[in-house]
């Protein structure tokens, strides 16, 4: 068996460094662009002089690399009034771009999916060394922030082989200074004059209708799809690619007697259909890609395409998935045939993707200050979105805040019931326990203030929020907090991570399903 190597790099000087074994994982990576995110993976033999200072210890496996969502050759940053785009440019954007200035939560969802793809293909993920922050709290036009400010890379690397683009370049004898600031994976510059092989997966190959992308195909033989029952299911399916298991049962109820889900699933497999595992989106939409409400769906076996089956045989050192594979897709960018793979992905999202230590420590301080504001009782929080989408869902700040306070009023009743009964029901997610201090602290009073995360910045708007009981991040942060945290706190997206982490301590939280911010809570 041939062996390859992938690369782990230290993120700080206090990392314990150990040499690598001769057997390493393959590598997969994600690059960002002004319009799109891409991925590429790499794998090469690591010089002993480099391997000596790489962390991680022995890792036995084949090794390659992937970069997911990277744009080919990107133009310099656009001017204030960009010239008309050529037809070639339009085609390139359709096939390549993922925005570097995506909402930060969207970027997180893409990272999560890319980690899954890298794990399935046994490759090492390549992430951009830095990403654009969408805005700065102090009206600075452009800001770059190191990826490690946005994500606890040391913690992530305990479970996943991940490197940054700068590290990939350095490990392959190239200068980190050639990394493109727009996040694009340069098809020529990053391949070291053709010394590193590369394979690109076209965007239209990923999951064109009616294809259903799954992690890997079932191991059992396919059933016979040519039968009257399958025809009935196809009529119920219509022009969709999947339907819920319950809907399939309803379509068959007048044609066959089935008792229970196990018998139904066996019947479907026998007749050429497969049961798929995924998650229900909030309010039936997939803006928030939460992994807390597992559901079962079905699709014809003939339409399934396995990520592992299609791409694990590729031997090139760098593997790139071109184009956007995020919008209108389930968490992970695919559905699961195997429940154990779904559980592993949920564990990655819930336990491996976490904010940095400074973010967590500051969030705990703000949580404690919020507790003092409400007299030691439980406190509630919400998110109110403005900016690019307008007020979600109302058309004015007054209407939106009224919507929020109404939802928090319902939350107060739920917290009172939990406090009285000392019982709490959690979602069926792996290795999660409820925070039982909710049993010890009294629920909020109707007159209590609540924490509100928002991108509203007008003086009148903030004043209105405060006058109606809202506590804002600016009300809790001190000058000493800012000095201790450092310059990244000026970046709006970093501040948003802090606010998300603060809200994770709330006893009850509300956000609209059309806002991705709530997906991390």
JSON list of C-alpha atoms in Angstrom, two decimals, residues 302-466:
[
{"chain": "A", "resi": 302, "resn": "UNK", "atom": "CA", "xyz": [-30.33, 5.04, -8.20]},
{"chain": "A", "resi": 303, "resn": "UNK", "atom": "CA", "xyz": [-30.09, 8.79, -7.54]},
{"chain": "A", "resi": 304, "resn": "UNK", "atom": "CA", "xyz": [-27.60, 8.58, -4.67]},
{"chain": "A", "resi": 305, "resn": "UNK", "atom": "CA", "xyz": [-24.01, 9.68, -5.21]},
{"chain": "A", "resi": 306, "resn": "UNK", "atom": "CA", "xyz": [-21.48, 8.97, -2.49]},
{"chain": "A", "resi": 307, "resn": "UNK", "atom": "CA", "xyz": [-18.79, 11.49, -1.62]},
{"chain": "A", "resi": 308, "resn": "UNK", "atom": "CA", "xyz": [-16.47, 8.66, -0.63]},
{"chain": "A", "resi": 309, "resn": "UNK", "atom": "CA", "xyz": [-17.38, 6.48, -3.61]},
{"chain": "A", "resi": 310, "resn": "UNK", "atom": "CA", "xyz": [-16.87, 9.23, -6.19]},
{"chain": "A", "resi": 311, "resn": "UNK", "atom": "CA", "xyz": [-13.70, 10.88, -4.92]},
{"chain": "A", "resi": 312, "resn": "UNK", "atom": "CA", "xyz": [-11.76, 8.60, -2.59]},
{"chain": "A", "resi": 313, "resn": "UNK", "atom": "CA", "xyz": [-9.91, 7.03, -5.54]},
{"chain": "A", "resi": 314, "resn": "UNK", "atom": "CA", "xyz": [-8.40, 10.35, -6.65]},
{"chain": "A", "resi": 315, "resn": "UNK", "atom": "CA", "xyz": [-4.63, 10.22, -6.13]},
{"chain": "A", "resi": 316, "resn": "UNK", "atom": "CA", "xyz": [-3.69, 13.82, -6.88]},
{"chain": "A", "resi": 317, "resn": "UNK", "atom": "CA", "xyz": [-2.17, 15.60, -3.91]},
{"chain": "A", "resi": 318, "resn": "UNK", "atom": "CA", "xyz": [-4.53, 18.57, -4.02]},
{"chain": "A", "resi": 319, "resn": "UNK", "atom": "CA", "xyz": [-8.26, 18.08, -4.44]},
{"chain": "A", "resi": 320, "resn": "UNK", "atom": "CA", "xyz": [-10.45, 21.12, -5.07]},
{"chain": "A", "resi": 321, "resn": "UNK", "atom": "CA", "xyz": [-14.22, 21.28, -4.99]},
{"chain": "A", "resi": 322, "resn": "UNK", "atom": "CA", "xyz": [-15.01, 24.27, -7.18]},
{"chain": "A", "resi": 323, "resn": "UNK", "atom": "CA", "xyz": [-17.87, 26.62, -6.56]},
{"chain": "A", "resi": 324, "resn": "UNK", "atom": "CA", "xyz": [-20.55, 27.16, -3.97]},
{"chain": "A", "resi": 325, "resn": "UNK", "atom": "CA", "xyz": [-21.93, 24.02, -2.31]},
{"chain": "A", "resi": 326, "resn": "UNK", "atom": "CA", "xyz": [-23.56, 25.64, 0.69]},
{"chain": "A", "resi": 327, "resn": "UNK", "atom": "CA", "xyz": [-26.84, 27.38, -0.15]},
{"chain": "A", "resi": 328, "resn": "UNK", "atom": "CA", "xyz": [-30.07, 25.38, 0.05]},
{"chain": "A", "resi": 329, "resn": "UNK", "atom": "CA", "xyz": [-28.23, 22.36, 1.39]},
{"chain": "A", "resi": 330, "resn": "UNK", "atom": "CA", "xyz": [-28.41, 20.45, 4.64]},
{"chain": "A", "resi": 331, "resn": "UNK", "atom": "CA", "xyz": [-25.69, 20.57, 7.33]},
{"chain": "A", "resi": 332, "resn": "UNK", "atom": "CA", "xyz": [-22.52, 19.01, 5.98]},
{"chain": "A", "resi": 333, "resn": "UNK", "atom": "CA", "xyz": [-23.57, 19.74, 2.41]},
{"chain": "A", "resi": 334, "resn": "UNK", "atom": "CA", "xyz": [-24.99, 16.22, 2.07]},
{"chain": "A", "resi": 335, "resn": "UNK", "atom": "CA", "xyz": [-27.23, 13.60, 3.66]},
{"chain": "A", "resi": 336, "resn": "UNK", "atom": "CA", "xyz": [-26.14, 10.51, 5.57]},
{"chain": "A", "resi": 337, "resn": "UNK", "atom": "CA", "xyz": [-26.76, 6.88, 4.74]},
{"chain": "A", "resi": 338, "resn": "UNK", "atom": "CA", "xyz": [-25.05, 5.70, 7.93]},
{"chain": "A", "resi": 339, "resn": "UNK", "atom": "CA", "xyz": [-26.34, 7.03, 11.30]},
{"chain": "A", "resi": 340, "resn": "UNK", "atom": "CA", "xyz": [-22.89, 6.67, 12.90]},
{"chain": "A", "resi": 341, "resn": "UNK", "atom": "CA", "xyz": [-21.46, 9.10, 10.35]},
{"chain": "A", "resi": 342, "resn": "UNK", "atom": "CA", "xyz": [-24.24, 11.55, 11.17]},
{"chain": "A", "resi": 343, "resn": "UNK", "atom": "CA", "xyz": [-23.47, 11.26, 14.89]},
{"chain": "A", "resi": 344, "resn": "UNK", "atom": "CA", "xyz": [-19.76, 11.85, 14.25]},
{"chain": "A", "resi": 345, "resn": "UNK", "atom": "CA", "xyz": [-20.55, 14.98, 12.25]},
{"chain": "A", "resi": 346, "resn": "UNK", "atom": "CA", "xyz": [-22.84, 16.31, 14.98]},
{"chain": "A", "resi": 347, "resn": "UNK", "atom": "CA", "xyz": [-20.06, 15.77, 17.52]},
{"chain": "A", "resi": 348, "resn": "UNK", "atom": "CA", "xyz": [-17.66, 17.75, 15.32]},
{"chain": "A", "resi": 349, "resn": "UNK", "atom": "CA", "xyz": [-20.08, 20.67, 15.11]},
{"chain": "A", "resi": 350, "resn": "UNK", "atom": "CA", "xyz": [-21.00, 20.66, 18.79]},
{"chain": "A", "resi": 351, "resn": "UNK", "atom": "CA", "xyz": [-17.66, 19.88, 20.41]},
{"chain": "A", "resi": 352, "resn": "UNK", "atom": "CA", "xyz": [-14.78, 20.54, 18.01]},
{"chain": "A", "resi": 353, "resn": "UNK", "atom": "CA", "xyz": [-15.79, 23.91, 16.54]},
{"chain": "A", "resi": 354, "resn": "UNK", "atom": "CA", "xyz": [-15.46, 26.36, 19.40]},
{"chain": "A", "resi": 355, "resn": "UNK", "atom": "CA", "xyz": [-14.39, 29.99, 19.95]},
{"chain": "A", "resi": 356, "resn": "UNK", "atom": "CA", "xyz": [-10.91, 30.84, 21.14]},
{"chain": "A", "resi": 357, "resn": "UNK", "atom": "CA", "xyz": [-9.95, 30.96, 24.82]},
{"chain": "A", "resi": 358, "resn": "UNK", "atom": "CA", "xyz": [-9.98, 34.78, 24.98]},
{"chain": "A", "resi": 359, "resn": "UNK", "atom": "CA", "xyz": [-13.50, 34.83, 23.52]},
{"chain": "A", "resi": 360, "resn": "UNK", "atom": "CA", "xyz": [-14.76, 32.25, 26.01]},
{"chain": "A", "resi": 361, "resn": "UNK", "atom": "CA", "xyz": [-13.19, 34.04, 28.98]},
{"chain": "A", "resi": 362, "resn": "UNK", "atom": "CA", "xyz": [-14.58, 37.42, 27.99]},
{"chain": "A", "resi": 363, "resn": "UNK", "atom": "CA", "xyz": [-18.01, 35.92, 27.35]},
{"chain": "A", "resi": 364, "resn": "UNK", "atom": "CA", "xyz": [-18.01, 34.43, 30.84]},
{"chain": "A", "resi": 365, "resn": "UNK", "atom": "CA", "xyz": [-17.25, 37.86, 32.33]},
{"chain": "A", "resi": 366, "resn": "UNK", "atom": "CA", "xyz": [-20.14, 39.40, 30.43]},
{"chain": "A", "resi": 367, "resn": "UNK", "atom": "CA", "xyz": [-22.43, 36.56, 31.48]},
{"chain": "A", "resi": 368, "resn": "UNK", "atom": "CA", "xyz": [-21.57, 37.21, 35.12]},
{"chain": "A", "resi": 369, "resn": "UNK", "atom": "CA", "xyz": [-22.27, 40.94, 34.67]},
{"chain": "A", "resi": 370, "resn": "UNK", "atom": "CA", "xyz": [-25.61, 40.12, 33.08]},
{"chain": "A", "resi": 371, "resn": "UNK", "atom": "CA", "xyz": [-26.44, 37.94, 36.07]},
{"chain": "A", "resi": 372, "resn": "UNK", "atom": "CA", "xyz": [-25.79, 40.87, 38.38]},
{"chain": "A", "resi": 373, "resn": "UNK", "atom": "CA", "xyz": [-28.05, 43.12, 36.32]},
{"chain": "A", "resi": 374, "resn": "UNK", "atom": "CA", "xyz": [-30.98, 40.73, 36.82]},
{"chain": "A", "resi": 375, "resn": "UNK", "atom": "CA", "xyz": [-30.26, 40.11, 40.49]},
{"chain": "A", "resi": 376, "resn": "UNK", "atom": "CA", "xyz": [-28.79, 36.63, 40.11]},
{"chain": "A", "resi": 377, "resn": "UNK", "atom": "CA", "xyz": [-31.82, 35.25, 38.32]},
{"chain": "A", "resi": 378, "resn": "UNK", "atom": "CA", "xyz": [-31.77, 33.46, 34.99]},
{"chain": "A", "resi": 379, "resn": "UNK", "atom": "CA", "xyz": [-31.47, 35.88, 32.09]},
{"chain": "A", "resi": 380, "resn": "UNK", "atom": "CA", "xyz": [-32.77, 35.73, 28.56]},
{"chain": "A", "resi": 381, "resn": "UNK", "atom": "CA", "xyz": [-31.27, 36.87, 25.28]},
{"chain": "A", "resi": 382, "resn": "UNK", "atom": "CA", "xyz": [-32.18, 37.47, 21.67]},
{"chain": "A", "resi": 383, "resn": "UNK", "atom": "CA", "xyz": [-30.70, 38.44, 18.32]},
{"chain": "A", "resi": 384, "resn": "UNK", "atom": "CA", "xyz": [-32.18, 41.20, 16.16]},
{"chain": "A", "resi": 385, "resn": "UNK", "atom": "CA", "xyz": [-30.82, 41.46, 12.65]},
{"chain": "A", "resi": 386, "resn": "UNK", "atom": "CA", "xyz": [-30.67, 44.55, 10.46]},
{"chain": "A", "resi": 387, "resn": "UNK", "atom": "CA", "xyz": [-28.12, 45.49, 7.77]},
{"chain": "A", "resi": 388, "resn": "UNK", "atom": "CA", "xyz": [-28.25, 43.53, 4.49]},
{"chain": "A", "resi": 389, "resn": "UNK", "atom": "CA", "xyz": [-31.64, 41.88, 4.92]},
{"chain": "A", "resi": 390, "resn": "UNK", "atom": "CA", "xyz": [-33.50, 44.72, 6.62]},
{"chain": "A", "resi": 391, "resn": "UNK", "atom": "CA", "xyz": [-35.33, 43.99, 9.84]},
{"chain": "A", "resi": 392, "resn": "UNK", "atom": "CA", "xyz": [-36.04, 40.28, 10.14]},
{"chain": "A", "resi": 393, "resn": "UNK", "atom": "CA", "xyz": [-38.98, 39.70, 10.09]},
{"chain": "A", "resi": 394, "resn": "UNK", "atom": "CA", "xyz": [-40.70, 43.04, 10.80]},
{"chain": "A", "resi": 395, "resn": "UNK", "atom": "CA", "xyz": [-40.25, 46.27, 8.84]},
{"chain": "A", "resi": 396, "resn": "UNK", "atom": "CA", "xyz": [-39.40, 48.54, 11.75]},
{"chain": "A", "resi": 397, "resn": "UNK", "atom": "CA", "xyz": [-37.35, 48.42, 14.91]},
{"chain": "A", "resi": 398, "resn": "UNK", "atom": "CA", "xyz": [-40.51, 48.92, 16.96]},
{"chain": "A", "resi": 399, "resn": "UNK", "atom": "CA", "xyz": [-42.27, 45.97, 15.34]},
{"chain": "A", "resi": 400, "resn": "UNK", "atom": "CA", "xyz": [-39.22, 43.75, 15.54]},
{"chain": "A", "resi": 401, "resn": "UNK", "atom": "CA", "xyz": [-38.51, 44.50, 19.19]},
{"chain": "A", "resi": 402, "resn": "UNK", "atom": "CA", "xyz": [-42.16, 43.87, 20.00]},
{"chain": "A", "resi": 403, "resn": "UNK", "atom": "CA", "xyz": [-41.87, 40.48, 18.31]},
{"chain": "A", "resi": 404, "resn": "UNK", "atom": "CA", "xyz": [-38.79, 39.67, 20.37]},
{"chain": "A", "resi": 405, "resn": "UNK", "atom": "CA", "xyz": [-40.28, 40.69, 23.72]},
{"chain": "A", "resi": 406, "resn": "UNK", "atom": "CA", "xyz": [-43.36, 38.59, 22.97]},
{"chain": "A", "resi": 407, "resn": "UNK", "atom": "CA", "xyz": [-41.18, 35.54, 22.31]},
{"chain": "A", "resi": 408, "resn": "UNK", "atom": "CA", "xyz": [-39.19, 36.20, 25.48]},
{"chain": "A", "resi": 409, "resn": "UNK", "atom": "CA", "xyz": [-42.44, 36.39, 27.42]},
{"chain": "A", "resi": 410, "resn": "UNK", "atom": "CA", "xyz": [-43.22, 32.87, 26.21]},
{"chain": "A", "resi": 411, "resn": "UNK", "atom": "CA", "xyz": [-39.70, 31.83, 27.18]},
{"chain": "A", "resi": 412, "resn": "UNK", "atom": "CA", "xyz": [-40.20, 33.16, 30.69]},
{"chain": "A", "resi": 413, "resn": "UNK", "atom": "CA", "xyz": [-43.17, 30.81, 31.12]},
{"chain": "A", "resi": 414, "resn": "UNK", "atom": "CA", "xyz": [-41.10, 27.85, 29.93]},
{"chain": "A", "resi": 415, "resn": "UNK", "atom": "CA", "xyz": [-38.29, 28.68, 32.35]},
{"chain": "A", "resi": 416, "resn": "UNK", "atom": "CA", "xyz": [-40.79, 28.99, 35.20]},
{"chain": "A", "resi": 417, "resn": "UNK", "atom": "CA", "xyz": [-42.17, 25.53, 34.39]},
{"chain": "A", "resi": 418, "resn": "UNK", "atom": "CA", "xyz": [-38.68, 24.00, 34.27]},
{"chain": "A", "resi": 419, "resn": "UNK", "atom": "CA", "xyz": [-37.78, 25.65, 37.57]},
{"chain": "A", "resi": 420, "resn": "UNK", "atom": "CA", "xyz": [-40.96, 24.41, 39.24]},
{"chain": "A", "resi": 421, "resn": "UNK", "atom": "CA", "xyz": [-40.83, 20.83, 37.94]},
{"chain": "A", "resi": 422, "resn": "UNK", "atom": "CA", "xyz": [-37.04, 20.43, 37.99]},
{"chain": "A", "resi": 423, "resn": "UNK", "atom": "CA", "xyz": [-37.35, 18.57, 34.69]},
{"chain": "A", "resi": 424, "resn": "UNK", "atom": "CA", "xyz": [-35.80, 19.44, 31.35]},
{"chain": "A", "resi": 425, "resn": "UNK", "atom": "CA", "xyz": [-35.90, 17.64, 28.01]},
{"chain": "A", "resi": 426, "resn": "UNK", "atom": "CA", "xyz": [-32.95, 18.01, 25.65]},
{"chain": "A", "resi": 427, "resn": "UNK", "atom": "CA", "xyz": [-32.51, 17.26, 21.96]},
{"chain": "A", "resi": 428, "resn": "UNK", "atom": "CA", "xyz": [-31.16, 13.87, 20.92]},
{"chain": "A", "resi": 429, "resn": "UNK", "atom": "CA", "xyz": [-27.60, 14.96, 20.24]},
{"chain": "A", "resi": 430, "resn": "UNK", "atom": "CA", "xyz": [-24.39, 13.11, 21.17]},
{"chain": "A", "resi": 431, "resn": "UNK", "atom": "CA", "xyz": [-22.63, 13.73, 24.48]},
{"chain": "A", "resi": 432, "resn": "UNK", "atom": "CA", "xyz": [-24.74, 16.69, 25.60]},
{"chain": "A", "resi": 433, "resn": "UNK", "atom": "CA", "xyz": [-25.95, 17.24, 29.14]},
{"chain": "A", "resi": 434, "resn": "UNK", "atom": "CA", "xyz": [-28.33, 20.01, 30.29]},
{"chain": "A", "resi": 435, "resn": "UNK", "atom": "CA", "xyz": [-26.96, 22.82, 32.45]},
{"chain": "A", "resi": 436, "resn": "UNK", "atom": "CA", "xyz": [-28.63, 22.01, 35.73]},
{"chain": "A", "resi": 437, "resn": "UNK", "atom": "CA", "xyz": [-27.89, 25.35, 37.38]},
{"chain": "A", "resi": 438, "resn": "UNK", "atom": "CA", "xyz": [-31.16, 26.40, 35.77]},
{"chain": "A", "resi": 439, "resn": "UNK", "atom": "CA", "xyz": [-32.79, 24.46, 38.62]},
{"chain": "A", "resi": 440, "resn": "UNK", "atom": "CA", "xyz": [-31.00, 26.55, 41.23]},
{"chain": "A", "resi": 441, "resn": "UNK", "atom": "CA", "xyz": [-31.48, 30.10, 39.90]},
{"chain": "A", "resi": 442, "resn": "UNK", "atom": "CA", "xyz": [-34.96, 31.63, 39.89]},
{"chain": "A", "resi": 443, "resn": "UNK", "atom": "CA", "xyz": [-36.50, 32.34, 36.49]},
{"chain": "A", "resi": 444, "resn": "UNK", "atom": "CA", "xyz": [-36.56, 35.92, 35.17]},
{"chain": "A", "resi": 445, "resn": "UNK", "atom": "CA", "xyz": [-39.15, 38.41, 36.29]},
{"chain": "A", "resi": 446, "resn": "UNK", "atom": "CA", "xyz": [-41.35, 40.22, 33.81]},
{"chain": "A", "resi": 447, "resn": "UNK", "atom": "CA", "xyz": [-39.52, 43.45, 34.60]},
{"chain": "A", "resi": 448, "resn": "UNK", "atom": "CA", "xyz": [-36.02, 41.99, 34.12]},
{"chain": "A", "resi": 449, "resn": "UNK", "atom": "CA", "xyz": [-33.73, 43.32, 31.42]},
{"chain": "A", "resi": 450, "resn": "UNK", "atom": "CA", "xyz": [-32.69, 41.02, 28.59]},
{"chain": "A", "resi": 451, "resn": "UNK", "atom": "CA", "xyz": [-29.54, 40.82, 26.49]},
{"chain": "A", "resi": 452, "resn": "UNK", "atom": "CA", "xyz": [-29.89, 41.79, 22.84]},
{"chain": "A", "resi": 453, "resn": "UNK", "atom": "CA", "xyz": [-27.31, 41.16, 20.14]},
{"chain": "A", "resi": 454, "resn": "UNK", "atom": "CA", "xyz": [-27.90, 43.34, 17.10]},
{"chain": "A", "resi": 455, "resn": "UNK", "atom": "CA", "xyz": [-26.14, 45.02, 14.22]},
{"chain": "A", "resi": 456, "resn": "UNK", "atom": "CA", "xyz": [-28.22, 48.16, 14.73]},
{"chain": "A", "resi": 457, "resn": "UNK", "atom": "CA", "xyz": [-25.80, 51.04, 15.22]},
{"chain": "A", "resi": 458, "resn": "UNK", "atom": "CA", "xyz": [-27.92, 54.21, 15.04]},
{"chain": "A", "resi": 459, "resn": "UNK", "atom": "CA", "xyz": [-28.13, 56.29, 18.20]},
{"chain": "A", "resi": 460, "resn": "UNK", "atom": "CA", "xyz": [-31.92, 56.45, 18.08]},
{"chain": "A", "resi": 461, "resn": "UNK", "atom": "CA", "xyz": [-32.24, 52.72, 17.48]},
{"chain": "A", "resi": 462, "resn": "UNK", "atom": "CA", "xyz": [-29.92, 51.78, 20.34]},
{"chain": "A", "resi": 463, "resn": "UNK", "atom": "CA", "xyz": [-31.69, 54.24, 22.61]},
{"chain": "A", "resi": 464, "resn": "UNK", "atom": "CA", "xyz": [-35.04, 52.66, 21.78]},
{"chain": "A", "resi": 465, "resn": "UNK", "atom": "CA", "xyz": [-33.70, 49.20, 22.59]},
{"chain": "A", "resi": 466, "resn": "UNK", "atom": "CA", "xyz": [-32.32, 50.31, 25.95]}
]
